[in-house]
Amino acid sequence: MKWLLLAAMLVGLAGGAGEPKTVEAADVIRIFMDGEELASDVAPYVVPKANVTMVPLAVISRGMGADVSWDGKAKTVTIVDGPSVITMASGAKIAIVNGSEVVLGASVQARGGRIMVPLRFVGEQLGLTVVWNAADRTIALQSGASGNSGGDGGSEPGTDPGTGQDGGPVATPGSGAGTDGKNGLRGAWISTVYNLDWPTKASAGKAEQQKQEFVALLGELQGMGMNAVFVQVRPAGDALYPSALAPWSEALSGKQGTDPAYDPLAFMIEETHKRGMEFHAWFNPFRASVNAKLDNLADNHVAKLHPEWIVNSGGILYVNPGIPEARQHIIDAITEVVKGYDVDGVHLDDYFYPSSGAFGDDAAFAQYNPDGIRNKGDWRRANIDAFVRQLDEAVHAAKPAARFGISPFGVWRNKAVDASGSDTKASVTAYDSMNADVRTWIKQGWIDYVVPQIYWSFATSAAPYGKLVDWWAQEVRGTGVDLYIGHAGHKVGGKEAGWQSAQEIIDQLRYSAKYAEVKGNLFFSAKDLRKNPLGLIEALRQYYGLAS
């Protein structure tokens, strides 16, 4: 999951060679995003002792298209871009990034009637490369260089920025009919963590309002051509349904463990099926909590019941995949839903091992290693392989007709590392960074479908869309595993190369439709589609043959 564009904000340029220490009135700092200068009604400035460049919050919303809000009463800034959520309070020395505490070099400030935020910090947290040029006093923000991952269906993958551009769809697809734009699966991810897509925070504890919101959401998605929804039903070791194995989700009431006075999952499935749409239950497999604050967790949360299973990595709590009993707990939690609800499928995102940072599993490596695997990466991949295989068996034993699929990071391995990998230069890969050997799952038939998150445009040099579709289509060919493509609806209208027109999405749909192996498309995420960036809704309706 997991990186997005955002631009003018926080710059913890601390420690950078040649970084400005003071700013004279005549010393203007200019900011560029992927080569395009960003206008600012209040001049950026440097906080001398902290050595941090501050920029107006408005630059973010106007220049980057991010959702930005300022709570004057709490004196708190919130920035949302795709799955990324950053919260900063005036005077605070830490920021909250996707639920984790991160130290700040300088806090939110007010100047000239504008709210100012630090640029490098925000930019890097959202996957931008931030480069200071002392000679001409410019800051260059470059997208597509993040090493972050793990997210909610739309985890933004990290790639090395590279130079130049791929001119568009040039690879020759395999023969076959593919999806013709009207057939096949057309789905949207619906994130519930942080109340990103549904339900709204304003509806906390209000069952009828939540129901109305979901019905309206389904109607809008179906009107765009969607025929399936992938709803996050177990976002962080909690549940959007009454469970014997997990507490009620915080997303429903604002407090984990609080009964919402109805069964949201049963309601959502019924309303989805009324419209002839498919309902896939989306699970974050090994994420236990979005932060390490145990006081916020219900007493029956897995992190409190089984602390010996939990690993704190970067402020996020994970269930340790190296412990067989812990893996079985997750399998049991998923099959509880399969047995109790009329779901059309079980869907996992890429929350396996974290893609970066320390993960303390030395004890498990020593204790649960019957085959004596020496390389920890190989051992971790074996753990995830065992989990996927056993979950596949459990899902189909409970409901043979249910489909089981996974949405991995968009790059399996780079060709430079493995000759059978894709011709890409991604700084994060599913195999090496998340210990997710998706190719093995496909070849062994342990999944019914795969949805690689190909969140790059044709113009991205390090990981161009066309080359990745070519690679994934080849991988599933002849296996019986369906290929759906995960698209970055959240990037349309952003500053990253290739996303300045909704036509990028349509070109991607047309390109993937050339492959018989591609059976459909998913979009991250519902809220981004609903914003209709650059007329995307009209473009989709026309492509899907719905335009009047």
PDB file of N, CA and C in Angstrom, residues 407-492:
ATOM      1  N   SER A 407      -3.526  -7.871  -4.538  1.00  0.00           N
ATOM      2  CA  SER A 407      -3.063  -6.688  -5.263  1.00  0.00           C
ATOM      3  C   SER A 407      -1.660  -6.323  -4.780  1.00  0.00           C
ATOM      4  N   PRO A 408      -0.641  -6.789  -5.483  1.00  0.00           N
ATOM      5  CA  PRO A 408       0.730  -6.531  -5.043  1.00  0.00           C
ATOM      6  C   PRO A 408       1.267  -5.211  -5.583  1.00  0.00           C
ATOM      7  N   PHE A 409       2.416  -4.837  -5.077  1.00  0.00           N
ATOM      8  CA  PHE A 409       3.175  -3.717  -5.642  1.00  0.00           C
ATOM      9  C   PHE A 409       3.381  -3.983  -7.130  1.00  0.00           C
ATOM     10  N   GLY A 410       3.416  -2.913  -7.945  1.00  0.00           N
ATOM     11  CA  GLY A 410       3.382  -3.071  -9.396  1.00  0.00           C
ATOM     12  C   GLY A 410       4.603  -3.668 -10.055  1.00  0.00           C
ATOM     13  N   VAL A 411       5.738  -3.720  -9.346  1.00  0.00           N
ATOM     14  CA  VAL A 411       6.962  -4.294  -9.914  1.00  0.00           C
ATOM     15  C   VAL A 411       7.350  -5.526  -9.096  1.00  0.00           C
ATOM     16  N   TRP A 412       7.438  -6.671  -9.765  1.00  0.00           N
ATOM     17  CA  TRP A 412       7.856  -7.897  -9.072  1.00  0.00           C
ATOM     18  C   TRP A 412       9.354  -7.834  -8.791  1.00  0.00           C
ATOM     19  N   ARG A 413      10.168  -7.750  -9.839  1.00  0.00           N
ATOM     20  CA  ARG A 413      11.615  -7.541  -9.717  1.00  0.00           C
ATOM     21  C   ARG A 413      12.084  -6.796 -10.960  1.00  0.00           C
ATOM     22  N   ASN A 414      13.170  -6.073 -10.816  1.00  0.00           N
ATOM     23  CA  ASN A 414      13.765  -5.393 -11.958  1.00  0.00           C
ATOM     24  C   ASN A 414      14.642  -6.356 -12.759  1.00  0.00           C
ATOM     25  N   LYS A 415      14.658  -6.150 -14.052  1.00  0.00           N
ATOM     26  CA  LYS A 415      15.439  -7.002 -14.947  1.00  0.00           C
ATOM     27  C   LYS A 415      16.925  -6.986 -14.598  1.00  0.00           C
ATOM     28  N   ALA A 416      17.427  -5.859 -14.107  1.00  0.00           N
ATOM     29  CA  ALA A 416      18.842  -5.758 -13.758  1.00  0.00           C
ATOM     30  C   ALA A 416      19.220  -6.695 -12.619  1.00  0.00           C
ATOM     31  N   VAL A 417      18.258  -7.061 -11.790  1.00  0.00           N
ATOM     32  CA  VAL A 417      18.498  -7.951 -10.656  1.00  0.00           C
ATOM     33  C   VAL A 417      18.170  -9.389 -11.012  1.00  0.00           C
ATOM     34  N   ASP A 418      17.123  -9.570 -11.800  1.00  0.00           N
ATOM     35  CA  ASP A 418      16.649 -10.898 -12.204  1.00  0.00           C
ATOM     36  C   ASP A 418      16.280 -10.810 -13.682  1.00  0.00           C
ATOM     37  N   ALA A 419      16.925 -11.596 -14.508  1.00  0.00           N
ATOM     38  CA  ALA A 419      16.705 -11.525 -15.960  1.00  0.00           C
ATOM     39  C   ALA A 419      15.257 -11.749 -16.344  1.00  0.00           C
ATOM     40  N   SER A 420      14.485 -12.411 -15.493  1.00  0.00           N
ATOM     41  CA  SER A 420      13.080 -12.668 -15.804  1.00  0.00           C
ATOM     42  C   SER A 420      12.166 -11.558 -15.294  1.00  0.00           C
ATOM     43  N   GLY A 421      12.753 -10.526 -14.677  1.00  0.00           N
ATOM     44  CA  GLY A 421      11.953  -9.415 -14.179  1.00  0.00           C
ATOM     45  C   GLY A 421      11.597  -8.435 -15.275  1.00  0.00           C
ATOM     46  N   SER A 422      10.903  -7.369 -14.904  1.00  0.00           N
ATOM     47  CA  SER A 422      10.461  -6.363 -15.877  1.00  0.00           C
ATOM     48  C   SER A 422      11.588  -5.376 -16.171  1.00  0.00           C
ATOM     49  N   ASP A 423      11.494  -4.753 -17.347  1.00  0.00           N
ATOM     50  CA  ASP A 423      12.502  -3.774 -17.780  1.00  0.00           C
ATOM     51  C   ASP A 423      12.209  -2.441 -17.101  1.00  0.00           C
ATOM     52  N   THR A 424      12.448  -2.412 -15.797  1.00  0.00           N
ATOM     53  CA  THR A 424      12.141  -1.246 -14.967  1.00  0.00           C
ATOM     54  C   THR A 424      13.316  -0.965 -14.037  1.00  0.00           C
ATOM     55  N   LYS A 425      13.232   0.183 -13.369  1.00  0.00           N
ATOM     56  CA  LYS A 425      14.276   0.570 -12.422  1.00  0.00           C
ATOM     57  C   LYS A 425      13.636   1.051 -11.122  1.00  0.00           C
ATOM     58  N   ALA A 426      12.718   0.268 -10.613  1.00  0.00           N
ATOM     59  CA  ALA A 426      12.009   0.637  -9.390  1.00  0.00           C
ATOM     60  C   ALA A 426      12.914   0.475  -8.182  1.00  0.00           C
ATOM     61  N   SER A 427      12.826   1.411  -7.248  1.00  0.00           N
ATOM     62  CA  SER A 427      13.631   1.324  -6.035  1.00  0.00           C
ATOM     63  C   SER A 427      13.000   0.401  -4.997  1.00  0.00           C
ATOM     64  N   VAL A 428      11.746   0.028  -5.209  1.00  0.00           N
ATOM     65  CA  VAL A 428      11.041  -0.931  -4.363  1.00  0.00           C
ATOM     66  C   VAL A 428      10.478  -2.015  -5.263  1.00  0.00           C
ATOM     67  N   THR A 429      10.580  -3.263  -4.856  1.00  0.00           N
ATOM     68  CA  THR A 429       9.965  -4.353  -5.614  1.00  0.00           C
ATOM     69  C   THR A 429       9.253  -5.297  -4.655  1.00  0.00           C
ATOM     70  N   ALA A 430       8.233  -5.966  -5.151  1.00  0.00           N
ATOM     71  CA  ALA A 430       7.442  -6.863  -4.308  1.00  0.00           C
ATOM     72  C   ALA A 430       8.307  -7.984  -3.736  1.00  0.00           C
ATOM     73  N   TYR A 431       9.147  -8.576  -4.572  1.00  0.00           N
ATOM     74  CA  TYR A 431       9.951  -9.732  -4.171  1.00  0.00           C
ATOM     75  C   TYR A 431      11.009  -9.352  -3.144  1.00  0.00           C
ATOM     76  N   ASP A 432      11.776  -8.312  -3.426  1.00  0.00           N
ATOM     77  CA  ASP A 432      12.923  -7.972  -2.592  1.00  0.00           C
ATOM     78  C   ASP A 432      12.560  -7.100  -1.391  1.00  0.00           C
ATOM     79  N   SER A 433      11.597  -6.202  -1.550  1.00  0.00           N
ATOM     80  CA  SER A 433      11.281  -5.249  -0.484  1.00  0.00           C
ATOM     81  C   SER A 433      10.188  -5.742   0.455  1.00  0.00           C
ATOM     82  N   MET A 434       9.186  -6.455  -0.079  1.00  0.00           N
ATOM     83  CA  MET A 434       8.060  -6.901   0.736  1.00  0.00           C
ATOM     84  C   MET A 434       8.042  -8.411   0.926  1.00  0.00           C
ATOM     85  N   ASN A 435       9.042  -9.083   0.347  1.00  0.00           N
ATOM     86  CA  ASN A 435       9.154 -10.544   0.463  1.00  0.00           C
ATOM     87  C   ASN A 435       7.902 -11.244  -0.045  1.00  0.00           C
ATOM     88  N   ALA A 436       7.339 -10.686  -1.111  1.00  0.00           N
ATOM     89  CA  ALA A 436       6.122 -11.224  -1.721  1.00  0.00           C
ATOM     90  C   ALA A 436       6.463 -11.767  -3.112  1.00  0.00           C
ATOM     91  N   ASP A 437       6.579 -13.074  -3.223  1.00  0.00           N
ATOM     92  CA  ASP A 437       6.944 -13.701  -4.496  1.00  0.00           C
ATOM     93  C   ASP A 437       5.676 -13.988  -5.300  1.00  0.00           C
ATOM     94  N   VAL A 438       5.122 -12.942  -5.868  1.00  0.00           N
ATOM     95  CA  VAL A 438       3.843 -13.045  -6.573  1.00  0.00           C
ATOM     96  C   VAL A 438       3.936 -14.031  -7.731  1.00  0.00           C
ATOM     97  N   ARG A 439       5.070 -14.068  -8.391  1.00  0.00           N
ATOM     98  CA  ARG A 439       5.226 -14.987  -9.527  1.00  0.00           C
ATOM     99  C   ARG A 439       4.965 -16.428  -9.100  1.00  0.00           C
ATOM    100  N   THR A 440       5.469 -16.826  -7.950  1.00  0.00           N
ATOM    101  CA  THR A 440       5.236 -18.190  -7.460  1.00  0.00           C
ATOM    102  C   THR A 440       3.755 -18.432  -7.214  1.00  0.00           C
ATOM    103  N   TRP A 441       3.065 -17.453  -6.646  1.00  0.00           N
ATOM    104  CA  TRP A 441       1.634 -17.625  -6.377  1.00  0.00           C
ATOM    105  C   TRP A 441       0.870 -17.837  -7.683  1.00  0.00           C
ATOM    106  N   ILE A 442       1.286 -17.116  -8.710  1.00  0.00           N
ATOM    107  CA  ILE A 442       0.625 -17.256 -10.011  1.00  0.00           C
ATOM    108  C   ILE A 442       0.907 -18.631 -10.602  1.00  0.00           C
ATOM    109  N   LYS A 443       2.177 -19.005 -10.635  1.00  0.00           N
ATOM    110  CA  LYS A 443       2.564 -20.275 -11.258  1.00  0.00           C
ATOM    111  C   LYS A 443       1.964 -21.478 -10.535  1.00  0.00           C
ATOM    112  N   GLN A 444       1.818 -21.361  -9.200  1.00  0.00           N
ATOM    113  CA  GLN A 444       1.270 -22.468  -8.420  1.00  0.00           C
ATOM    114  C   GLN A 444      -0.258 -22.479  -8.401  1.00  0.00           C
ATOM    115  N   GLY A 445      -0.871 -21.427  -8.922  1.00  0.00           N
ATOM    116  CA  GLY A 445      -2.332 -21.372  -8.933  1.00  0.00           C
ATOM    117  C   GLY A 445      -2.939 -21.144  -7.572  1.00  0.00           C
ATOM    118  N   TRP A 446      -2.195 -20.463  -6.674  1.00  0.00           N
ATOM    119  CA  TRP A 446      -2.702 -20.214  -5.325  1.00  0.00           C
ATOM    120  C   TRP A 446      -3.644 -19.018  -5.266  1.00  0.00           C
ATOM    121  N   ILE A 447      -3.752 -18.274  -6.332  1.00  0.00           N
ATOM    122  CA  ILE A 447      -4.674 -17.142  -6.392  1.00  0.00           C
ATOM    123  C   ILE A 447      -5.511 -17.253  -7.660  1.00  0.00           C
ATOM    124  N   ASP A 448      -6.716 -16.697  -7.616  1.00  0.00           N
ATOM    125  CA  ASP A 448      -7.597 -16.715  -8.787  1.00  0.00           C
ATOM    126  C   ASP A 448      -7.350 -15.514  -9.695  1.00  0.00           C
ATOM    127  N   TYR A 449      -6.908 -14.413  -9.089  1.00  0.00           N
ATOM    128  CA  TYR A 449      -6.603 -13.222  -9.883  1.00  0.00           C
ATOM    129  C   TYR A 449      -5.507 -12.422  -9.194  1.00  0.00           C
ATOM    130  N   VAL A 450      -4.861 -11.574  -9.974  1.00  0.00           N
ATOM    131  CA  VAL A 450      -3.827 -10.690  -9.443  1.00  0.00           C
ATOM    132  C   VAL A 450      -4.088  -9.281  -9.968  1.00  0.00           C
ATOM    133  N   VAL A 451      -3.896  -8.273  -9.089  1.00  0.00           N
ATOM    134  CA  VAL A 451      -4.145  -6.879  -9.461  1.00  0.00           C
ATOM    135  C   VAL A 451      -2.890  -6.051  -9.166  1.00  0.00           C
ATOM    136  N   PRO A 452      -1.888  -6.079 -10.020  1.00  0.00           N
ATOM    137  CA  PRO A 452      -0.698  -5.263  -9.762  1.00  0.00           C
ATOM    138  C   PRO A 452      -1.049  -3.780  -9.738  1.00  0.00           C
ATOM    139  N   GLN A 453      -0.513  -3.077  -8.782  1.00  0.00           N
ATOM    140  CA  GLN A 453      -0.753  -1.643  -8.662  1.00  0.00           C
ATOM    141  C   GLN A 453       0.203  -0.915  -9.611  1.00  0.00           C
ATOM    142  N   ILE A 454      -0.222  -0.718 -10.835  1.00  0.00           N
ATOM    143  CA  ILE A 454       0.628  -0.056 -11.834  1.00  0.00           C
ATOM    144  C   ILE A 454       0.281   1.432 -11.809  1.00  0.00           C
ATOM    145  N   TYR A 455       0.810   2.113 -10.823  1.00  0.00           N
ATOM    146  CA  TYR A 455       0.441   3.499 -10.556  1.00  0.00           C
ATOM    147  C   TYR A 455       1.381   4.496 -11.235  1.00  0.00           C
ATOM    148  N   TRP A 456       1.860   4.159 -12.407  1.00  0.00           N
ATOM    149  CA  TRP A 456       2.738   5.042 -13.164  1.00  0.00           C
ATOM    150  C   TRP A 456       2.129   5.309 -14.536  1.00  0.00           C
ATOM    151  N   SER A 457       2.507   6.413 -15.115  1.00  0.00           N
ATOM    152  CA  SER A 457       2.014   6.762 -16.449  1.00  0.00           C
ATOM    153  C   SER A 457       2.919   6.148 -17.517  1.00  0.00           C
ATOM    154  N   PHE A 458       2.508   6.268 -18.768  1.00  0.00           N
ATOM    155  CA  PHE A 458       3.365   5.850 -19.878  1.00  0.00           C
ATOM    156  C   PHE A 458       4.662   6.655 -19.891  1.00  0.00           C
ATOM    157  N   ALA A 459       4.608   7.875 -19.349  1.00  0.00           N
ATOM    158  CA  ALA A 459       5.759   8.782 -19.424  1.00  0.00           C
ATOM    159  C   ALA A 459       6.761   8.589 -18.296  1.00  0.00           C
ATOM    160  N   THR A 460       6.492   7.669 -17.372  1.00  0.00           N
ATOM    161  CA  THR A 460       7.426   7.439 -16.270  1.00  0.00           C
ATOM    162  C   THR A 460       8.585   6.579 -16.747  1.00  0.00           C
ATOM    163  N   SER A 461       9.779   7.150 -16.766  1.00  0.00           N
ATOM    164  CA  SER A 461      10.917   6.440 -17.358  1.00  0.00           C
ATOM    165  C   SER A 461      11.341   5.220 -16.547  1.00  0.00           C
ATOM    166  N   ALA A 462      11.267   5.303 -15.214  1.00  0.00           N
ATOM    167  CA  ALA A 462      11.757   4.197 -14.384  1.00  0.00           C
ATOM    168  C   ALA A 462      10.824   2.994 -14.385  1.00  0.00           C
ATOM    169  N   ALA A 463       9.547   3.221 -14.578  1.00  0.00           N
ATOM    170  CA  ALA A 463       8.572   2.126 -14.553  1.00  0.00           C
ATOM    171  C   ALA A 463       7.380   2.481 -15.429  1.00  0.00           C
ATOM    172  N   PRO A 464       7.560   2.502 -16.735  1.00  0.00           N
ATOM    173  CA  PRO A 464       6.468   2.915 -17.625  1.00  0.00           C
ATOM    174  C   PRO A 464       5.308   1.921 -17.629  1.00  0.00           C
ATOM    175  N   TYR A 465       4.124   2.453 -17.681  1.00  0.00           N
ATOM    176  CA  TYR A 465       2.911   1.638 -17.619  1.00  0.00           C
ATOM    177  C   TYR A 465       2.922   0.504 -18.645  1.00  0.00           C
ATOM    178  N   GLY A 466       3.223   0.835 -19.895  1.00  0.00           N
ATOM    179  CA  GLY A 466       3.147  -0.170 -20.947  1.00  0.00           C
ATOM    180  C   GLY A 466       4.045  -1.365 -20.704  1.00  0.00           C
ATOM    181  N   LYS A 467       5.283  -1.105 -20.281  1.00  0.00           N
ATOM    182  CA  LYS A 467       6.216  -2.214 -20.049  1.00  0.00           C
ATOM    183  C   LYS A 467       5.744  -3.129 -18.929  1.00  0.00           C
ATOM    184  N   LEU A 468       5.103  -2.550 -17.928  1.00  0.00           N
ATOM    185  CA  LEU A 468       4.635  -3.376 -16.814  1.00  0.00           C
ATOM    186  C   LEU A 468       3.420  -4.209 -17.199  1.00  0.00           C
ATOM    187  N   VAL A 469       2.507  -3.645 -17.964  1.00  0.00           N
ATOM    188  CA  VAL A 469       1.365  -4.438 -18.437  1.00  0.00           C
ATOM    189  C   VAL A 469       1.865  -5.593 -19.304  1.00  0.00           C
ATOM    190  N   ASP A 470       2.840  -5.314 -20.164  1.00  0.00           N
ATOM    191  CA  ASP A 470       3.418  -6.367 -21.002  1.00  0.00           C
ATOM    192  C   ASP A 470       3.940  -7.509 -20.130  1.00  0.00           C
ATOM    193  N   TRP A 471       4.667  -7.146 -19.081  1.00  0.00           N
ATOM    194  CA  TRP A 471       5.303  -8.163 -18.227  1.00  0.00           C
ATOM    195  C   TRP A 471       4.255  -8.990 -17.488  1.00  0.00           C
ATOM    196  N   TRP A 472       3.279  -8.324 -16.871  1.00  0.00           N
ATOM    197  CA  TRP A 472       2.280  -9.059 -16.103  1.00  0.00           C
ATOM    198  C   TRP A 472       1.411  -9.947 -16.999  1.00  0.00           C
ATOM    199  N   ALA A 473       1.088  -9.473 -18.185  1.00  0.00           N
ATOM    200  CA  ALA A 473       0.297 -10.292 -19.107  1.00  0.00           C
ATOM    201  C   ALA A 473       1.049 -11.566 -19.472  1.00  0.00           C
ATOM    202  N   GLN A 474       2.341 -11.437 -19.661  1.00  0.00           N
ATOM    203  CA  GLN A 474       3.165 -12.610 -19.970  1.00  0.00           C
ATOM    204  C   GLN A 474       3.194 -13.580 -18.793  1.00  0.00           C
ATOM    205  N   GLU A 475       3.246 -13.035 -17.585  1.00  0.00           N
ATOM    206  CA  GLU A 475       3.332 -13.893 -16.398  1.00  0.00           C
ATOM    207  C   GLU A 475       2.093 -14.741 -16.181  1.00  0.00           C
ATOM    208  N   VAL A 476       0.909 -14.192 -16.446  1.00  0.00           N
ATOM    209  CA  VAL A 476      -0.312 -14.962 -16.191  1.00  0.00           C
ATOM    210  C   VAL A 476      -0.711 -15.827 -17.373  1.00  0.00           C
ATOM    211  N   ARG A 477      -0.087 -15.625 -18.529  1.00  0.00           N
ATOM    212  CA  ARG A 477      -0.481 -16.337 -19.744  1.00  0.00           C
ATOM    213  C   ARG A 477      -0.410 -17.853 -19.544  1.00  0.00           C
ATOM    214  N   GLY A 478      -1.522 -18.511 -19.784  1.00  0.00           N
ATOM    215  CA  GLY A 478      -1.567 -19.965 -19.696  1.00  0.00           C
ATOM    216  C   GLY A 478      -1.691 -20.516 -18.292  1.00  0.00           C
ATOM    217  N   THR A 479      -1.827 -19.649 -17.279  1.00  0.00           N
ATOM    218  CA  THR A 479      -1.881 -20.124 -15.896  1.00  0.00           C
ATOM    219  C   THR A 479      -3.306 -20.292 -15.373  1.00  0.00           C
ATOM    220  N   GLY A 480      -4.276 -19.632 -16.022  1.00  0.00           N
ATOM    221  CA  GLY A 480      -5.639 -19.640 -15.497  1.00  0.00           C
ATOM    222  C   GLY A 480      -5.881 -18.554 -14.470  1.00  0.00           C
ATOM    223  N   VAL A 481      -4.854 -17.792 -14.138  1.00  0.00           N
ATOM    224  CA  VAL A 481      -5.006 -16.676 -13.197  1.00  0.00           C
ATOM    225  C   VAL A 481      -5.388 -15.425 -13.989  1.00  0.00           C
ATOM    226  N   ASP A 482      -6.482 -14.780 -13.586  1.00  0.00           N
ATOM    227  CA  ASP A 482      -6.926 -13.570 -14.269  1.00  0.00           C
ATOM    228  C   ASP A 482      -6.079 -12.377 -13.852  1.00  0.00           C
ATOM    229  N   LEU A 483      -5.864 -11.484 -14.792  1.00  0.00           N
ATOM    230  CA  LEU A 483      -5.108 -10.268 -14.532  1.00  0.00           C
ATOM    231  C   LEU A 483      -6.036  -9.061 -14.590  1.00  0.00           C
ATOM    232  N   TYR A 484      -6.123  -8.333 -13.496  1.00  0.00           N
ATOM    233  CA  TYR A 484      -6.788  -7.036 -13.462  1.00  0.00           C
ATOM    234  C   TYR A 484      -5.688  -5.992 -13.246  1.00  0.00           C
ATOM    235  N   ILE A 485      -5.839  -4.822 -13.814  1.00  0.00           N
ATOM    236  CA  ILE A 485      -4.833  -3.781 -13.657  1.00  0.00           C
ATOM    237  C   ILE A 485      -5.300  -2.756 -12.641  1.00  0.00           C
ATOM    238  N   GLY A 486      -4.438  -2.420 -11.684  1.00  0.00           N
ATOM    239  CA  GLY A 486      -4.728  -1.377 -10.712  1.00  0.00           C
ATOM    240  C   GLY A 486      -4.275  -0.020 -11.237  1.00  0.00           C
ATOM    241  N   HIS A 487      -5.197   0.939 -11.341  1.00  0.00           N
ATOM    242  CA  HIS A 487      -4.926   2.262 -11.922  1.00  0.00           C
ATOM    243  C   HIS A 487      -4.915   3.351 -10.852  1.00  0.00           C
ATOM    244  N   ALA A 488      -4.104   4.372 -11.088  1.00  0.00           N
ATOM    245  CA  ALA A 488      -3.924   5.463 -10.126  1.00  0.00           C
ATOM    246  C   ALA A 488      -4.891   6.615 -10.389  1.00  0.00           C
ATOM    247  N   GLY A 489      -6.144   6.429 -10.039  1.00  0.00           N
ATOM    248  CA  GLY A 489      -7.098   7.516 -10.183  1.00  0.00           C
ATOM    249  C   GLY A 489      -6.704   8.728  -9.357  1.00  0.00           C
ATOM    250  N   HIS A 490      -5.989   8.475  -8.260  1.00  0.00           N
ATOM    251  CA  HIS A 490      -5.598   9.567  -7.366  1.00  0.00           C
ATOM    252  C   HIS A 490      -4.510  10.464  -7.958  1.00  0.00           C
ATOM    253  N   LYS A 491      -3.897  10.054  -9.055  1.00  0.00           N
ATOM    254  CA  LYS A 491      -2.829  10.866  -9.642  1.00  0.00           C
ATOM    255  C   LYS A 491      -3.310  11.791 -10.750  1.00  0.00           C
ATOM    256  N   VAL A 492      -4.503  11.572 -11.249  1.00  0.00           N
ATOM    257  CA  VAL A 492      -4.996  12.388 -12.364  1.00  0.00           C
ATOM    258  C   VAL A 492      -5.080  13.855 -11.933  1.00  0.00           C
TER     259      VAL A 492
END
